[in-house]
mmCIF file of C-alpha atoms in Angstrom:
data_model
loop_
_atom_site.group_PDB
_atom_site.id
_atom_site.type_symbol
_atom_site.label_atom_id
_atom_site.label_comp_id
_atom_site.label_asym_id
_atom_site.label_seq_id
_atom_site.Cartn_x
_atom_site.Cartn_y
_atom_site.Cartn_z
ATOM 1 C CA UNK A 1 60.123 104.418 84.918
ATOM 2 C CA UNK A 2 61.717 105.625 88.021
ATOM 3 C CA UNK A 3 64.457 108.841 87.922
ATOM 4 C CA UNK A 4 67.300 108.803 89.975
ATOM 5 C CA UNK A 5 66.985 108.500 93.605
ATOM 6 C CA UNK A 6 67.287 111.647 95.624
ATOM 7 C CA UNK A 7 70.807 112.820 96.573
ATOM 8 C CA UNK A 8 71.810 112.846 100.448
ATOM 9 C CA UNK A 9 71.075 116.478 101.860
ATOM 10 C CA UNK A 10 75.091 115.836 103.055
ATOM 11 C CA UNK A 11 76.365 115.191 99.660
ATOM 12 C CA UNK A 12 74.171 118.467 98.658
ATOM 13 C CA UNK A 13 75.899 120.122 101.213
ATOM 14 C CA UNK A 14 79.293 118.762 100.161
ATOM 15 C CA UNK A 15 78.742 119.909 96.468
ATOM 16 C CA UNK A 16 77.780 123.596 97.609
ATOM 17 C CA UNK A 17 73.640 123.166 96.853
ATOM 18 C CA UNK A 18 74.209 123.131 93.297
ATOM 19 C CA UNK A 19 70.640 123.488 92.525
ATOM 20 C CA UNK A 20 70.259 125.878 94.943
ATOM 21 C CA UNK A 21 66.716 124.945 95.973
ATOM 22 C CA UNK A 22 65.805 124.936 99.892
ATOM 23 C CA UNK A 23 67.326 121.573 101.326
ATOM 24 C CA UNK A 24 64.742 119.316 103.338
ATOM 25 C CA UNK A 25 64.031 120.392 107.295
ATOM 26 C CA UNK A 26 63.491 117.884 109.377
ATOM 27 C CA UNK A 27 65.683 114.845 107.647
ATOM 28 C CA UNK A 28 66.164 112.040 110.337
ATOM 29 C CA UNK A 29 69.395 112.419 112.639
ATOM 30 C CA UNK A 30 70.296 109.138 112.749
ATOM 31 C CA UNK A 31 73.648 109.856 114.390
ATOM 32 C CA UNK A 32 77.249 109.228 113.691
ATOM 33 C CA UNK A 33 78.089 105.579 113.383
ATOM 34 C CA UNK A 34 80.943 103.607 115.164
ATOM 35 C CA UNK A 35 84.051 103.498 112.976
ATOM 36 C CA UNK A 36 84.368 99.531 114.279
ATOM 37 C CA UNK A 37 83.285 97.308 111.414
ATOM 38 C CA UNK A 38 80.845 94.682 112.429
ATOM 39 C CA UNK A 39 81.750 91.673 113.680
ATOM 40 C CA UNK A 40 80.379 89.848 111.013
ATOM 41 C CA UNK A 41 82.509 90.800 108.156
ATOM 42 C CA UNK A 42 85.069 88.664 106.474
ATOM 43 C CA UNK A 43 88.224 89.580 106.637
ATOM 44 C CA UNK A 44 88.803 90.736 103.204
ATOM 45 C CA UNK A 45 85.481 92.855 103.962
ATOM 46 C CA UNK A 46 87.144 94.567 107.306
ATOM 47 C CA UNK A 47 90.036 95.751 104.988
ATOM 48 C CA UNK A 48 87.704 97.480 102.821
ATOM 49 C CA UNK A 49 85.573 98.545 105.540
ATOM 50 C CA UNK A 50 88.208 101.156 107.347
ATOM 51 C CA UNK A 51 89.037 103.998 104.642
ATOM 52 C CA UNK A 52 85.470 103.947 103.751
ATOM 53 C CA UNK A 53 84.043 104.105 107.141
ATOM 54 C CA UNK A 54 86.487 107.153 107.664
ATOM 55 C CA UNK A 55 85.880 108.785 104.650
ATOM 56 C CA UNK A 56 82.487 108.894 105.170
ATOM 57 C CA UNK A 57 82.488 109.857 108.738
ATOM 58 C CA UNK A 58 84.808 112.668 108.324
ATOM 59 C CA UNK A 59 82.180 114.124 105.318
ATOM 60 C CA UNK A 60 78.934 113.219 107.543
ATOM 61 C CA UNK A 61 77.879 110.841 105.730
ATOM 62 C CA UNK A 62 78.353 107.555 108.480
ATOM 63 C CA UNK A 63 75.393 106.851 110.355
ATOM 64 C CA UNK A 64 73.203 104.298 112.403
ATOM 65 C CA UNK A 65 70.768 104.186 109.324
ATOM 66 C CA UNK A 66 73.717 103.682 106.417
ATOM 67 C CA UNK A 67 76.416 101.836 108.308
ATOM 68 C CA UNK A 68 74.615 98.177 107.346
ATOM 69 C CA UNK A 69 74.319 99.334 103.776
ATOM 70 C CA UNK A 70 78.334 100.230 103.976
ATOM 71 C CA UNK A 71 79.079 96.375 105.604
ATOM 72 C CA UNK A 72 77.023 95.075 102.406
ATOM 73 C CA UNK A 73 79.402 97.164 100.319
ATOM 74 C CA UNK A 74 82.530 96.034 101.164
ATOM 75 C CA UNK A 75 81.293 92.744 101.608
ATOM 76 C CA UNK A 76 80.100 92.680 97.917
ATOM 77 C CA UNK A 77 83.315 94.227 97.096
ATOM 78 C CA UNK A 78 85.250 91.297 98.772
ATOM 79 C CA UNK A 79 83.670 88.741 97.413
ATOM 80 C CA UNK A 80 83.920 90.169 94.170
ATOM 81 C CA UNK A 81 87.648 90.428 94.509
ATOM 82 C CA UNK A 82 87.915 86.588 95.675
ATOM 83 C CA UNK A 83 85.955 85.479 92.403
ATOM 84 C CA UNK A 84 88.174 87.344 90.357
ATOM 85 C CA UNK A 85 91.730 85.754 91.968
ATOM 86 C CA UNK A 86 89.885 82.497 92.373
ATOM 87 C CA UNK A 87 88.340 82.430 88.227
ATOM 88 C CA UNK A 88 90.544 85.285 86.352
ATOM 89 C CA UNK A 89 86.690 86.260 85.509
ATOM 90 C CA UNK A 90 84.735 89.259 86.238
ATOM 91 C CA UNK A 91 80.936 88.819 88.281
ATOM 92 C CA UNK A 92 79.335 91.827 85.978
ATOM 93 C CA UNK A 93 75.926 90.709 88.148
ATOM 94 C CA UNK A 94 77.898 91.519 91.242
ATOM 95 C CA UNK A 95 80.058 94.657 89.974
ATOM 96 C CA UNK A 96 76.133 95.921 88.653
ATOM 97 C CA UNK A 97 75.412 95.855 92.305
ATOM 98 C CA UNK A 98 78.774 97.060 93.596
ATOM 99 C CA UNK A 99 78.357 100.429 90.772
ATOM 100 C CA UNK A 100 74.770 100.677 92.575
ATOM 101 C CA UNK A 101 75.763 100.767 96.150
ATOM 102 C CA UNK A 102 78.403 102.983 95.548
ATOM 103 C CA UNK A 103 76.859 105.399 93.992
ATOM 104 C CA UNK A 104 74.453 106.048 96.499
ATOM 105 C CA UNK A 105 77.708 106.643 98.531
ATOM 106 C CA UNK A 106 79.558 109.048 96.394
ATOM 107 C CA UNK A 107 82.130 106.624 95.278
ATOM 108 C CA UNK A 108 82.330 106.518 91.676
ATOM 109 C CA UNK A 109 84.040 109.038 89.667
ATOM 110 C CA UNK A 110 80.719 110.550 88.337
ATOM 111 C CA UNK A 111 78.905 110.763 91.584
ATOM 112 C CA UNK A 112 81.984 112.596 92.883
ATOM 113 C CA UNK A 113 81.902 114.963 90.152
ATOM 114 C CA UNK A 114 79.533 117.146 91.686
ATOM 115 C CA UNK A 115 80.794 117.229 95.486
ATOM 116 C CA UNK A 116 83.239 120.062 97.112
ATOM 117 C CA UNK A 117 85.460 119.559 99.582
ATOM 118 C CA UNK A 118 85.994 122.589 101.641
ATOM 119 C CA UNK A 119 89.493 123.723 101.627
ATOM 120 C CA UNK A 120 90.806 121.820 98.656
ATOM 121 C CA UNK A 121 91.254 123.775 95.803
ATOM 122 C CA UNK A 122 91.962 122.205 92.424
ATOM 123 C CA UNK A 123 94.572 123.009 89.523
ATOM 124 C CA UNK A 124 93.816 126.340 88.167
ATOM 125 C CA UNK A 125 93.280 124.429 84.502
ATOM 126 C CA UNK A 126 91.494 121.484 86.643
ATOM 127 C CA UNK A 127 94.368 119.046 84.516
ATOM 128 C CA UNK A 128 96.592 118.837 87.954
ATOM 129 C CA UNK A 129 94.043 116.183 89.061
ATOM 130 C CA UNK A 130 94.931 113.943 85.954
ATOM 131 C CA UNK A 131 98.159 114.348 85.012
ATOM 132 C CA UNK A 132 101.438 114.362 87.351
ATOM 133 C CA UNK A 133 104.089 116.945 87.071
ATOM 134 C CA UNK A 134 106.825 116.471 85.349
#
C-alpha cells in the first residue's frame, strides 16, 4: 500500500525543511499562475476561488501545473455547499474528495501544522492561536 504522497518542495520550504534532508534540484518551474479564475467556474466556485488563489500565490504555491487542480477544488467545494442548502445532508463521498484535494494544498488544519510563515510569530504558550483574550 502506497505512503503519503511527497510534500511540495514550497510547502518544505514554508515549514523550514523540517527533515532537513537536501530538497530536489531541478523541480519543474511551471510559473506563477493568473490570479483570474477560469471562465468556467460557477459562480459559487469563483467565490471560493479568490482567497485561495491569493493565498497560494503569495506562499508560491500557484502555478500553470496546479491552478486546474485549484478550479476542481473550489468547484467540489461549491457543489458540496449547494447539496447541503438544497438536502440539509452531508456528500461524505464528495467531502472524502474535498479532505484529499486540500490536503495536497495545505488547507486542512493538520497539513498546516507543519508550515512556517516567515514573520509571524505565535503566542509564547502557542494557546493565543485558540483562545481569544479576554
Amino acid at each position: 500500500m502506497p505512503g503519503p504522497g511527497k510534500k511540495p518542495t514550497a510547502l518544505k520550504v514554508l515549514a523550514g525543511n523540517p527533515g532537513k534532508k537536501p530538497l530536489p534540484e531541478g523541480e519543474p518551474n511551471y510559473g506563477n499562475a493568473d490570479l483570474m479564475p477560469p471562465e468556467w467556474l460557477t459562480e459559487g466556485a469563483k467565490a471560493r476561488w479568490e482567497p485561495l488563489a491569493r493565498a497560494l500565490q503569495v506562499n508560491g504555491l500557484l502555478n500553470e501545473a496546479n491552478r486546474e487542480v485549484l478550479a476542481g477544488y473550489v468547484t467540489m467545494v461549491a457543489e458540496f455547499a449547494r447539496k447541503v442548502e438544497q438536502t440539509g445532508e452531508a456528500d461524505l463521498k464528495l467531502m472524502q474528495q474535498i479532505r484529499l484535494v486540500a490536503r495536497e494544498f495545505g488547507f486542512t488544519p493538520s497539513s498546516q501544522a507543519g508550515i512556517a510563515t516567515p514573520g509571524k510569530k505565535q503566542a509564547d504558550d502557542g494557546k493565543g492561536r485558540f483562545f481569544k483574550a479576554g
